[in-house]
mmCIF file of C-alpha atoms in Angstrom:
data_model
loop_
_atom_site.group_PDB
_atom_site.id
_atom_site.type_symbol
_atom_site.label_atom_id
_atom_site.label_comp_id
_atom_site.label_asym_id
_atom_site.label_seq_id
_atom_site.Cartn_x
_atom_site.Cartn_y
_atom_site.Cartn_z
ATOM 1 C CA PRO B 10 -8.023 17.315 48.597
ATOM 2 C CA GLU B 11 -6.135 16.685 45.340
ATOM 3 C CA VAL B 12 -7.605 18.096 42.159
ATOM 4 C CA ASP B 13 -7.632 15.889 39.031
ATOM 5 C CA THR B 14 -6.409 18.391 36.437
ATOM 6 C CA LEU B 15 -6.953 15.802 33.680
ATOM 7 C CA ASP B 16 -10.717 15.685 34.233
ATOM 8 C CA SER B 17 -12.065 16.128 30.700
ATOM 9 C CA SER B 18 -15.201 17.838 32.008
ATOM 10 C CA LEU B 19 -13.074 20.898 32.813
ATOM 11 C CA THR B 20 -11.900 21.255 29.206
ATOM 12 C CA HIS B 21 -13.395 24.104 27.204
ATOM 13 C CA ILE B 22 -11.756 25.192 23.948
ATOM 14 C CA VAL B 23 -13.197 27.412 21.241
ATOM 15 C CA ALA B 24 -11.536 28.305 17.935
ATOM 16 C CA SER B 25 -13.078 30.232 15.047
ATOM 17 C CA GLU B 26 -10.713 28.617 12.517
ATOM 18 C CA VAL B 27 -8.547 25.483 12.484
ATOM 19 C CA GLN B 28 -5.852 24.530 9.982
ATOM 20 C CA ILE B 29 -3.601 21.497 10.110
ATOM 21 C CA LEU B 30 -1.511 21.173 6.960
ATOM 22 C CA ASP B 31 0.684 18.355 5.651
ATOM 23 C CA ALA B 32 0.629 16.504 8.986
ATOM 24 C CA TYR B 33 1.580 12.913 9.766
ATOM 25 C CA LEU B 34 -0.551 10.692 12.018
ATOM 26 C CA LEU B 35 0.414 7.243 13.263
ATOM 27 C CA PHE B 36 -1.898 4.940 15.211
ATOM 28 C CA ARG B 37 -0.953 1.418 16.279
ATOM 29 C CA ASP B 38 -3.038 -1.063 18.257
ATOM 30 C CA HIS B 39 -0.398 -3.541 19.406
ATOM 31 C CA ASN B 40 -3.129 -5.983 20.447
ATOM 32 C CA ALA B 41 -4.444 -6.287 16.879
ATOM 33 C CA SER B 42 -2.848 -8.108 13.939
ATOM 34 C CA ALA B 43 -1.885 -5.960 10.961
ATOM 35 C CA ILE B 44 -3.894 -6.178 7.729
ATOM 36 C CA ASN B 45 -2.294 -5.496 4.351
ATOM 37 C CA ASN B 46 -3.603 -3.803 1.191
ATOM 38 C CA ARG B 47 -6.708 -2.225 2.744
ATOM 39 C CA ILE B 48 -7.700 0.140 5.530
ATOM 40 C CA ASP B 49 -6.630 -1.300 8.865
ATOM 41 C CA TRP B 50 -8.360 0.614 11.666
ATOM 42 C CA GLY B 51 -5.868 -0.794 14.160
ATOM 43 C CA HIS B 52 -2.816 0.326 12.172
ATOM 44 C CA LEU B 53 -3.311 3.710 10.546
ATOM 45 C CA GLU B 54 -0.500 5.751 9.046
ATOM 46 C CA LEU B 55 -1.850 8.940 7.489
ATOM 47 C CA LYS B 56 0.435 11.117 5.382
ATOM 48 C CA HIS B 57 -0.149 14.576 3.872
ATOM 49 C CA LEU B 58 -3.002 15.069 6.334
ATOM 50 C CA ASP B 59 -4.842 18.376 5.878
ATOM 51 C CA ILE B 60 -7.688 19.489 8.157
ATOM 52 C CA ILE B 61 -9.420 22.833 7.578
ATOM 53 C CA GLY B 62 -12.436 23.837 9.624
ATOM 54 C CA LYS B 63 -14.354 26.531 11.457
ATOM 55 C CA ASN B 64 -16.214 26.898 14.745
ATOM 56 C CA LEU B 65 -14.252 24.263 16.636
ATOM 57 C CA ARG B 66 -15.611 23.699 20.121
ATOM 58 C CA VAL B 67 -14.304 21.251 22.718
ATOM 59 C CA LEU B 68 -16.551 20.961 25.758
ATOM 60 C CA GLY B 69 -15.490 18.197 28.106
ATOM 61 C CA ASP B 70 -15.314 15.022 26.030
ATOM 62 C CA THR B 71 -17.450 16.376 23.169
ATOM 63 C CA VAL B 72 -15.963 17.964 20.048
ATOM 64 C CA THR B 73 -17.904 19.787 17.321
ATOM 65 C CA CYS B 74 -16.574 21.455 14.182
ATOM 66 C CA ASP B 75 -17.712 22.698 10.785
ATOM 67 C CA LEU B 76 -15.223 20.694 8.749
ATOM 68 C CA GLU B 77 -14.548 22.337 5.393
ATOM 69 C CA LYS B 78 -11.999 19.822 4.172
ATOM 70 C CA ALA B 79 -9.983 16.860 5.378
ATOM 71 C CA GLN B 80 -7.711 14.802 3.159
ATOM 72 C CA PHE B 81 -4.919 12.259 3.558
ATOM 73 C CA ILE B 82 -3.150 9.246 2.064
ATOM 74 C CA ASP B 83 -2.994 6.084 4.177
ATOM 75 C CA HIS B 84 0.015 3.753 4.024
ATOM 76 C CA SER B 85 -2.284 1.100 2.488
ATOM 77 C CA GLY B 86 -2.643 3.321 -0.587
ATOM 78 C CA PHE B 87 -6.158 4.529 0.197
ATOM 79 C CA ALA B 88 -6.542 8.252 -0.516
ATOM 80 C CA LEU B 89 -9.275 10.441 0.930
ATOM 81 C CA ASP B 90 -9.592 13.362 -1.480
ATOM 82 C CA LYS B 91 -12.205 15.304 0.470
ATOM 83 C CA PHE B 92 -14.212 14.898 3.651
ATOM 84 C CA ALA B 93 -16.464 17.752 4.754
ATOM 85 C CA GLY B 94 -19.486 18.242 7.001
ATOM 86 C CA LYS B 95 -20.727 19.278 10.432
ATOM 87 C CA VAL B 96 -18.867 16.934 12.783
ATOM 88 C CA ARG B 97 -19.746 15.895 16.322
ATOM 89 C CA TYR B 98 -17.586 13.500 18.342
ATOM 90 C CA ASP B 99 -18.329 12.198 21.844
ATOM 91 C CA PRO B 100 -17.528 8.993 23.790
ATOM 92 C CA GLU B 101 -20.370 7.067 22.093
ATOM 93 C CA TYR B 102 -20.961 8.610 18.664
ATOM 94 C CA ILE B 103 -19.345 10.171 15.639
ATOM 95 C CA ILE B 104 -21.977 12.036 13.617
ATOM 96 C CA VAL B 105 -21.405 14.048 10.445
ATOM 97 C CA GLU B 106 -24.296 16.058 9.031
ATOM 98 C CA ASP B 107 -24.205 17.455 5.475
ATOM 99 C CA THR B 108 -21.515 14.929 4.628
ATOM 100 C CA LYS B 109 -19.454 15.253 1.464
ATOM 101 C CA ILE B 110 -16.893 12.504 0.769
ATOM 102 C CA GLU B 111 -14.752 12.152 -2.349
ATOM 103 C CA SER B 112 -12.357 9.250 -2.861
ATOM 104 C CA GLY B 113 -11.211 7.599 -6.050
ATOM 105 C CA GLU B 114 -14.199 7.690 -8.399
ATOM 106 C CA SER B 115 -16.777 7.789 -5.589
ATOM 107 C CA ASP B 116 -18.743 10.783 -4.339
ATOM 108 C CA ILE B 117 -20.896 10.321 -1.207
ATOM 109 C CA ASN B 118 -23.438 12.790 0.172
ATOM 110 C CA GLY B 119 -25.800 12.742 3.157
ATOM 111 C CA ARG B 120 -25.450 11.990 6.863
ATOM 112 C CA ILE B 121 -23.180 9.411 8.494
ATOM 113 C CA ALA B 122 -23.166 8.215 12.097
ATOM 114 C CA PHE B 123 -21.114 5.627 13.977
ATOM 115 C CA LYS B 124 -21.960 4.289 17.458
ATOM 116 C CA TYR B 125 -19.425 2.515 19.646
ATOM 117 C CA LYS B 126 -18.693 1.669 23.274
ATOM 118 C CA ASP B 127 -15.030 2.648 23.009
ATOM 119 C CA ILE B 128 -13.085 4.429 20.270
ATOM 120 C CA ASN B 129 -10.803 1.372 20.111
ATOM 121 C CA ASP B 130 -13.791 -0.574 18.747
ATOM 122 C CA PHE B 131 -12.828 0.798 15.322
ATOM 123 C CA ALA B 132 -10.041 -1.822 15.280
ATOM 124 C CA GLU B 133 -12.882 -4.392 15.030
ATOM 125 C CA PHE B 134 -15.092 -2.272 12.804
ATOM 126 C CA ASN B 135 -17.171 -5.031 11.193
ATOM 127 C CA GLU B 136 -18.196 -6.580 14.501
ATOM 128 C CA LYS B 137 -18.443 -3.639 16.902
ATOM 129 C CA ILE B 138 -19.310 -0.402 15.096
ATOM 130 C CA LYS B 139 -22.994 0.343 14.540
ATOM 131 C CA MET B 140 -23.781 2.575 11.575
ATOM 132 C CA ASN B 141 -26.759 4.796 10.880
ATOM 133 C CA HIS B 142 -26.225 6.492 7.519
ATOM 134 C CA LYS B 143 -28.632 8.373 5.312
ATOM 135 C CA LEU B 144 -27.356 8.598 1.758
ATOM 136 C CA GLU B 145 -28.586 11.331 -0.494
ATOM 137 C CA GLU B 146 -27.928 10.841 -4.203
ATOM 138 C CA SER B 147 -24.368 9.483 -4.257
ATOM 139 C CA HIS B 148 -22.116 7.969 -6.888
ATOM 140 C CA LEU B 149 -20.122 4.875 -5.952
ATOM 141 C CA LYS B 150 -17.552 2.845 -7.804
ATOM 142 C CA LEU B 151 -17.959 -0.333 -5.798
ATOM 143 C CA GLU B 152 -14.327 -1.363 -6.232
ATOM 144 C CA ASP B 153 -13.400 1.694 -4.122
ATOM 145 C CA LEU B 154 -15.082 -0.104 -1.208
ATOM 146 C CA SER B 155 -12.516 -2.916 -1.444
ATOM 147 C CA TRP B 156 -10.241 -0.711 0.701
ATOM 148 C CA PHE B 157 -12.630 -1.647 3.514
ATOM 149 C CA ALA B 158 -13.798 -5.100 2.367
ATOM 150 C CA GLU B 159 -11.269 -7.071 0.303
ATOM 151 C CA GLU B 160 -14.017 -9.378 -0.979
ATOM 152 C CA LEU B 161 -15.153 -6.516 -3.226
ATOM 153 C CA ALA B 162 -11.815 -6.320 -5.068
ATOM 154 C CA GLY B 163 -12.447 -6.473 -8.804
ATOM 155 C CA LEU B 164 -16.082 -5.339 -8.523
ATOM 156 C CA ASN B 165 -15.880 -2.914 -11.434
ATOM 157 C CA LEU B 166 -19.390 -1.532 -11.162
ATOM 158 C CA GLU B 167 -20.573 2.060 -10.865
ATOM 159 C CA VAL B 168 -23.874 2.852 -9.175
ATOM 160 C CA THR B 169 -25.951 5.858 -8.172
ATOM 161 C CA ILE B 170 -27.509 5.241 -4.764
ATOM 162 C CA SER B 171 -29.697 6.803 -2.086
ATOM 163 C CA GLY B 172 -31.331 5.343 1.027
ATOM 164 C CA GLN B 173 -30.697 4.450 4.668
ATOM 165 C CA VAL B 174 -28.009 2.046 5.913
ATOM 166 C CA SER B 175 -27.955 0.856 9.529
ATOM 167 C CA GLY B 176 -26.444 -1.829 11.748
ATOM 168 C CA ARG B 177 -23.029 -3.454 11.854
ATOM 169 C CA VAL B 178 -21.249 -4.612 8.688
ATOM 170 C CA GLU B 179 -21.875 -8.231 9.673
ATOM 171 C CA ASN B 180 -25.628 -7.536 9.988
ATOM 172 C CA LEU B 181 -26.522 -4.687 7.649
ATOM 173 C CA LYS B 182 -29.994 -3.303 7.000
ATOM 174 C CA CYS B 183 -30.691 -1.036 4.015
ATOM 175 C CA LYS B 184 -34.077 0.653 3.690
ATOM 176 C CA ASP B 185 -35.663 2.762 0.964
ATOM 177 C CA LEU B 186 -32.780 1.997 -1.369
ATOM 178 C CA ASP B 187 -32.829 3.477 -4.841
ATOM 179 C CA ILE B 188 -29.952 2.102 -6.916
ATOM 180 C CA THR B 189 -29.303 2.813 -10.579
ATOM 181 C CA ILE B 190 -26.795 0.806 -12.624
ATOM 182 C CA ASP B 191 -26.054 1.457 -16.273
ATOM 183 C CA GLU B 192 -28.889 3.081 -18.266
ATOM 184 C CA ASN B 193 -31.919 0.835 -17.657
ATOM 185 C CA THR B 194 -31.201 -1.115 -14.471
ATOM 186 C CA ARG B 195 -32.812 0.233 -11.297
ATOM 187 C CA PHE B 196 -33.590 -1.322 -7.890
ATOM 188 C CA GLN B 197 -36.025 0.194 -5.399
ATOM 189 C CA GLY B 198 -36.656 -1.584 -2.103
ATOM 190 C CA ASP B 199 -35.111 -2.912 1.113
ATOM 191 C CA VAL B 200 -32.110 -5.213 1.632
ATOM 192 C CA THR B 201 -30.823 -7.113 4.677
ATOM 193 C CA LEU B 202 -27.323 -8.634 4.541
ATOM 194 C CA ASP B 203 -26.321 -11.052 7.319
ATOM 195 C CA GLY B 204 -22.730 -12.307 7.104
ATOM 196 C CA LEU B 205 -20.660 -9.596 5.436
ATOM 197 C CA PRO B 206 -17.893 -9.043 4.512
ATOM 198 C CA ASN B 207 -17.791 -12.666 3.273
ATOM 199 C CA ILE B 208 -20.239 -12.294 0.391
ATOM 200 C CA ASP B 209 -20.357 -16.035 -0.375
ATOM 201 C CA HIS B 210 -21.651 -16.757 3.136
ATOM 202 C CA THR B 211 -23.936 -13.743 3.423
ATOM 203 C CA PHE B 212 -27.651 -14.440 3.818
ATOM 204 C CA ILE B 213 -29.644 -11.965 1.726
ATOM 205 C CA THR B 214 -33.216 -10.774 2.135
ATOM 206 C CA LEU B 215 -34.576 -8.592 -0.673
ATOM 207 C CA ASP B 216 -37.930 -6.829 -0.554
ATOM 208 C CA ILE B 217 -38.215 -5.501 -4.090
ATOM 209 C CA ASN B 218 -40.673 -2.692 -4.719
ATOM 210 C CA ARG B 219 -39.477 -2.394 -8.304
ATOM 211 C CA LEU B 220 -36.604 -3.843 -10.295
ATOM 212 C CA THR B 221 -36.118 -3.032 -13.956
ATOM 213 C CA SER B 222 -33.367 -4.100 -16.367
ATOM 214 C CA THR B 223 -32.540 -5.570 -19.764
ATOM 215 C CA LYS B 224 -30.735 -8.756 -20.746
ATOM 216 C CA ALA B 225 -27.702 -6.825 -22.011
ATOM 217 C CA GLU B 226 -27.299 -4.950 -18.745
ATOM 218 C CA LEU B 227 -27.938 -7.991 -16.527
ATOM 219 C CA ASP B 228 -25.235 -9.854 -18.437
ATOM 220 C CA ARG B 229 -22.743 -7.117 -17.505
ATOM 221 C CA ILE B 230 -23.303 -7.421 -13.734
ATOM 222 C CA PRO B 231 -20.297 -9.104 -12.027
ATOM 223 C CA ILE B 232 -20.663 -12.141 -9.771
ATOM 224 C CA PRO B 233 -18.252 -13.250 -7.001
ATOM 225 C CA PRO B 234 -15.407 -13.860 -6.799
ATOM 226 C CA PHE B 235 -15.252 -10.490 -8.541
ATOM 227 C CA TYR B 236 -11.540 -10.674 -9.365
ATOM 228 C CA ALA B 237 -12.341 -13.591 -11.723
ATOM 229 C CA GLY B 238 -14.192 -11.237 -14.081
ATOM 230 C CA GLN B 239 -17.302 -13.420 -14.431
ATOM 231 C CA THR B 240 -20.763 -11.909 -14.951
ATOM 232 C CA ILE B 241 -24.395 -12.984 -14.846
ATOM 233 C CA ASN B 242 -25.379 -15.190 -17.794
ATOM 234 C CA THR B 243 -29.103 -14.933 -18.558
ATOM 235 C CA PRO B 244 -30.977 -17.193 -21.030
ATOM 236 C CA PRO B 245 -31.059 -16.068 -24.707
ATOM 237 C CA THR B 246 -34.861 -15.786 -24.514
ATOM 238 C CA PHE B 247 -34.480 -12.738 -22.233
ATOM 239 C CA THR B 248 -33.596 -10.709 -25.349
ATOM 240 C CA ASP B 249 -37.201 -10.840 -26.546
ATOM 241 C CA LEU B 250 -38.463 -9.429 -23.240
ATOM 242 C CA GLY B 251 -36.912 -5.998 -23.765
ATOM 243 C CA THR B 252 -36.964 -3.954 -20.556
ATOM 244 C CA MET B 253 -38.056 -6.301 -17.764
ATOM 245 C CA SER B 254 -39.796 -5.311 -14.535
ATOM 246 C CA PHE B 255 -40.063 -7.357 -11.327
ATOM 247 C CA GLN B 256 -41.677 -6.943 -7.938
ATOM 248 C CA GLY B 257 -41.408 -9.418 -5.068
ATOM 249 C CA ASN B 258 -39.039 -10.989 -2.558
ATOM 250 C CA PHE B 259 -35.845 -13.027 -2.489
ATOM 251 C CA ILE B 260 -34.346 -14.912 0.446
ATOM 252 C CA GLY B 261 -31.096 -16.872 0.207
ATOM 253 C CA PHE B 262 -27.383 -16.692 -0.604
ATOM 254 C CA ILE B 263 -25.899 -14.943 -3.622
ATOM 255 C CA ASN B 264 -25.334 -18.238 -5.455
ATOM 256 C CA ASP B 265 -29.050 -19.018 -5.106
ATOM 257 C CA PHE B 266 -30.019 -16.270 -7.565
#
């Protein structure tokens, strides 16, 4: 009988160290339309790609590696300054424990996991990729996320965040969130977002364990469309309230606030 020498189950590779320096990677999905000015999972062009790792193991269709550093610049302009962690890839999951990501002015720590039926599902990330992330204390400049969701362009807001994020982008669930903005604004609770990345048509469910802020800081929070530079405008009487605290629930769209 003929032997299928391409059977991935026969593959077994072990390497104590891996270095790929100043590489170029091109990926094109000719069945997907190109997207400009942000990350396009169906049309990647990575330049100055560096990958440094240890304990690489390829067993069949599963790859594990202690990734010390990965960095690149995509043709869209997005730059990944550092990506490190304990990586596992198989036909259904990408999981990175002890994650460390640095890009722009953002610094993300924790565990990230992506579930998919086929690796080509990344070309339709928002609809097909399920996430299960656990964020340890991380610093995000939300405008950095506009590389993945153009609706966030102009959202010039810096936050410190921890919590769990799960589901697809279009139906996102966030539990045990702890978000700090500015000096006195802090949110603790759960959030469900149904309809992203179109923020204007996203149905929001907030279960607020504790929300604190001041009038001055609320008035600095941007509202969509973020590129217009508009912010929340609270009543003048809020000044007399000093630091405000709220506990409760909210259900509706962002313009219902």
